[in-house]
Amino acid sequence: GENPPVVEGNYYFPPDAIKREYYTDSGTQLASYYNLNVEGTNVADAAWYYPSPSNAASHIKDHVAFYKNKVRIVDE
C-alpha cells in the first residue's frame, strides 16, 4: 500500500489502517488521544490524531500517530 504521511518524524496512519477494537478515546484537547489495550496490556495516551487540524495539516486529518516510546509498530 501507500506509505502514510510523516510529520516531524511521526507516521500518521489513515483511520481505517488501525484496529479500532484496541482503542478507547482518552479525551480531547487540540489533539484527540487513544488509550491502547492489547492482550491485557494497557497503554495510556499511546496514539493521537487531529480531528480539526489547521489548513496546513489538513492532509493528516483523522490520521493516527503513535508515541515511539510507548508502542512498537510492525507491518503485518
PDB file of C-alpha atoms in Angstrom:
ATOM      1  CA  GLY A   1       0.000   0.000   0.000  1.00  0.00           C
ATOM      2  CA  GLU A   2       0.829   3.649   0.076  1.00  0.00           C
ATOM      3  CA  ASN A   3       3.176   4.909   2.798  1.00  0.00           C
ATOM      4  CA  PRO A   4       1.473   7.014   5.475  1.00  0.00           C
ATOM      5  CA  PRO A   5       2.413  10.712   5.699  1.00  0.00           C
ATOM      6  CA  VAL A   6       5.293  11.584   8.034  1.00  0.00           C
ATOM      7  CA  VAL A   7       5.179  14.850  10.014  1.00  0.00           C
ATOM      8  CA  GLU A   8       8.023  15.777  12.369  1.00  0.00           C
ATOM      9  CA  GLY A   9       9.255  12.160  12.291  1.00  0.00           C
ATOM     10  CA  ASN A  10       5.865  10.646  13.159  1.00  0.00           C
ATOM     11  CA  TYR A  11       3.889   8.396  10.825  1.00  0.00           C
ATOM     12  CA  TYR A  12       0.205   9.313  10.522  1.00  0.00           C
ATOM     13  CA  PHE A  13      -1.885   6.258   9.651  1.00  0.00           C
ATOM     14  CA  PRO A  14      -5.276   6.582   7.927  1.00  0.00           C
ATOM     15  CA  PRO A  15      -8.184   5.841  10.296  1.00  0.00           C
ATOM     16  CA  ASP A  16      -9.010   2.578   8.505  1.00  0.00           C
ATOM     17  CA  ALA A  17      -5.440   1.289   8.963  1.00  0.00           C
ATOM     18  CA  ILE A  18      -5.745   0.709  12.713  1.00  0.00           C
ATOM     19  CA  LYS A  19      -7.695  -1.997  14.555  1.00  0.00           C
ATOM     20  CA  ARG A  20     -10.303   0.102  16.389  1.00  0.00           C
ATOM     21  CA  GLU A  21     -11.186  -2.692  18.817  1.00  0.00           C
ATOM     22  CA  TYR A  22      -7.930  -1.996  20.687  1.00  0.00           C
ATOM     23  CA  TYR A  23      -8.547   1.733  21.203  1.00  0.00           C
ATOM     24  CA  THR A  24     -10.575   3.921  23.520  1.00  0.00           C
ATOM     25  CA  ASP A  25     -10.713   7.711  23.412  1.00  0.00           C
ATOM     26  CA  SER A  26      -8.857   9.227  26.335  1.00  0.00           C
ATOM     27  CA  GLY A  27     -10.024  12.801  25.942  1.00  0.00           C
ATOM     28  CA  THR A  28      -9.971  15.690  23.531  1.00  0.00           C
ATOM     29  CA  GLN A  29      -7.698  18.716  23.537  1.00  0.00           C
ATOM     30  CA  LEU A  30      -6.104  20.210  20.428  1.00  0.00           C
ATOM     31  CA  ALA A  31      -5.361  16.604  19.521  1.00  0.00           C
ATOM     32  CA  SER A  32      -7.515  13.647  20.499  1.00  0.00           C
ATOM     33  CA  TYR A  33      -5.793  10.732  22.173  1.00  0.00           C
ATOM     34  CA  TYR A  34      -6.302   6.981  22.249  1.00  0.00           C
ATOM     35  CA  ASN A  35      -5.538   4.577  25.049  1.00  0.00           C
ATOM     36  CA  LEU A  36      -4.398   1.194  23.736  1.00  0.00           C
ATOM     37  CA  ASN A  37      -5.376  -2.198  25.159  1.00  0.00           C
ATOM     38  CA  VAL A  38      -3.884  -5.286  23.506  1.00  0.00           C
ATOM     39  CA  GLU A  39      -3.963  -8.719  25.150  1.00  0.00           C
ATOM     40  CA  GLY A  40      -4.431  -7.234  28.624  1.00  0.00           C
ATOM     41  CA  THR A  41      -1.702  -4.613  28.312  1.00  0.00           C
ATOM     42  CA  ASN A  42      -2.970  -1.048  28.693  1.00  0.00           C
ATOM     43  CA  VAL A  43      -1.015   1.954  27.405  1.00  0.00           C
ATOM     44  CA  ALA A  44      -2.459   5.371  28.255  1.00  0.00           C
ATOM     45  CA  ASP A  45      -2.393   8.016  25.531  1.00  0.00           C
ATOM     46  CA  ALA A  46      -0.445   5.747  23.149  1.00  0.00           C
ATOM     47  CA  ALA A  47      -1.687   7.473  19.998  1.00  0.00           C
ATOM     48  CA  TRP A  48      -3.169  10.754  18.854  1.00  0.00           C
ATOM     49  CA  TYR A  49      -4.978  12.320  15.934  1.00  0.00           C
ATOM     50  CA  TYR A  50      -6.242  15.740  14.918  1.00  0.00           C
ATOM     51  CA  PRO A  51      -9.996  15.844  14.248  1.00  0.00           C
ATOM     52  CA  SER A  52      -9.848  19.553  13.255  1.00  0.00           C
ATOM     53  CA  PRO A  53      -6.304  20.345  12.111  1.00  0.00           C
ATOM     54  CA  SER A  54      -5.113  23.649  10.695  1.00  0.00           C
ATOM     55  CA  ASN A  55      -5.290  24.124   6.930  1.00  0.00           C
ATOM     56  CA  ALA A  56      -1.551  23.381   6.685  1.00  0.00           C
ATOM     57  CA  ALA A  57      -2.095  19.995   8.340  1.00  0.00           C
ATOM     58  CA  SER A  58      -5.371  19.076   6.629  1.00  0.00           C
ATOM     59  CA  HIS A  59      -3.687  16.104   4.904  1.00  0.00           C
ATOM     60  CA  ILE A  60      -3.364  14.328   8.265  1.00  0.00           C
ATOM     61  CA  LYS A  61      -6.950  14.943   9.461  1.00  0.00           C
ATOM     62  CA  ASP A  62      -8.060  11.892  11.497  1.00  0.00           C
ATOM     63  CA  HIS A  63      -4.780  10.051  10.728  1.00  0.00           C
ATOM     64  CA  VAL A  64      -3.385   8.290  13.802  1.00  0.00           C
ATOM     65  CA  ALA A  65       0.190   8.727  15.085  1.00  0.00           C
ATOM     66  CA  PHE A  66       1.860   6.763  17.877  1.00  0.00           C
ATOM     67  CA  TYR A  67       4.323   7.702  20.593  1.00  0.00           C
ATOM     68  CA  LYS A  68       7.543   5.903  19.683  1.00  0.00           C
ATOM     69  CA  ASN A  69       8.399   5.374  23.347  1.00  0.00           C
ATOM     70  CA  LYS A  70       5.033   3.700  24.045  1.00  0.00           C
ATOM     71  CA  VAL A  71       4.440   1.325  21.103  1.00  0.00           C
ATOM     72  CA  ARG A  72       6.309  -0.756  18.557  1.00  0.00           C
ATOM     73  CA  ILE A  73       4.914  -0.561  15.038  1.00  0.00           C
ATOM     74  CA  VAL A  74       5.078  -3.730  12.939  1.00  0.00           C
ATOM     75  CA  ASP A  75       3.862  -4.393   9.410  1.00  0.00           C
ATOM     76  CA  GLU A  76       1.572  -7.430   9.262  1.00  0.00           C
TER      77      GLU A  76
END
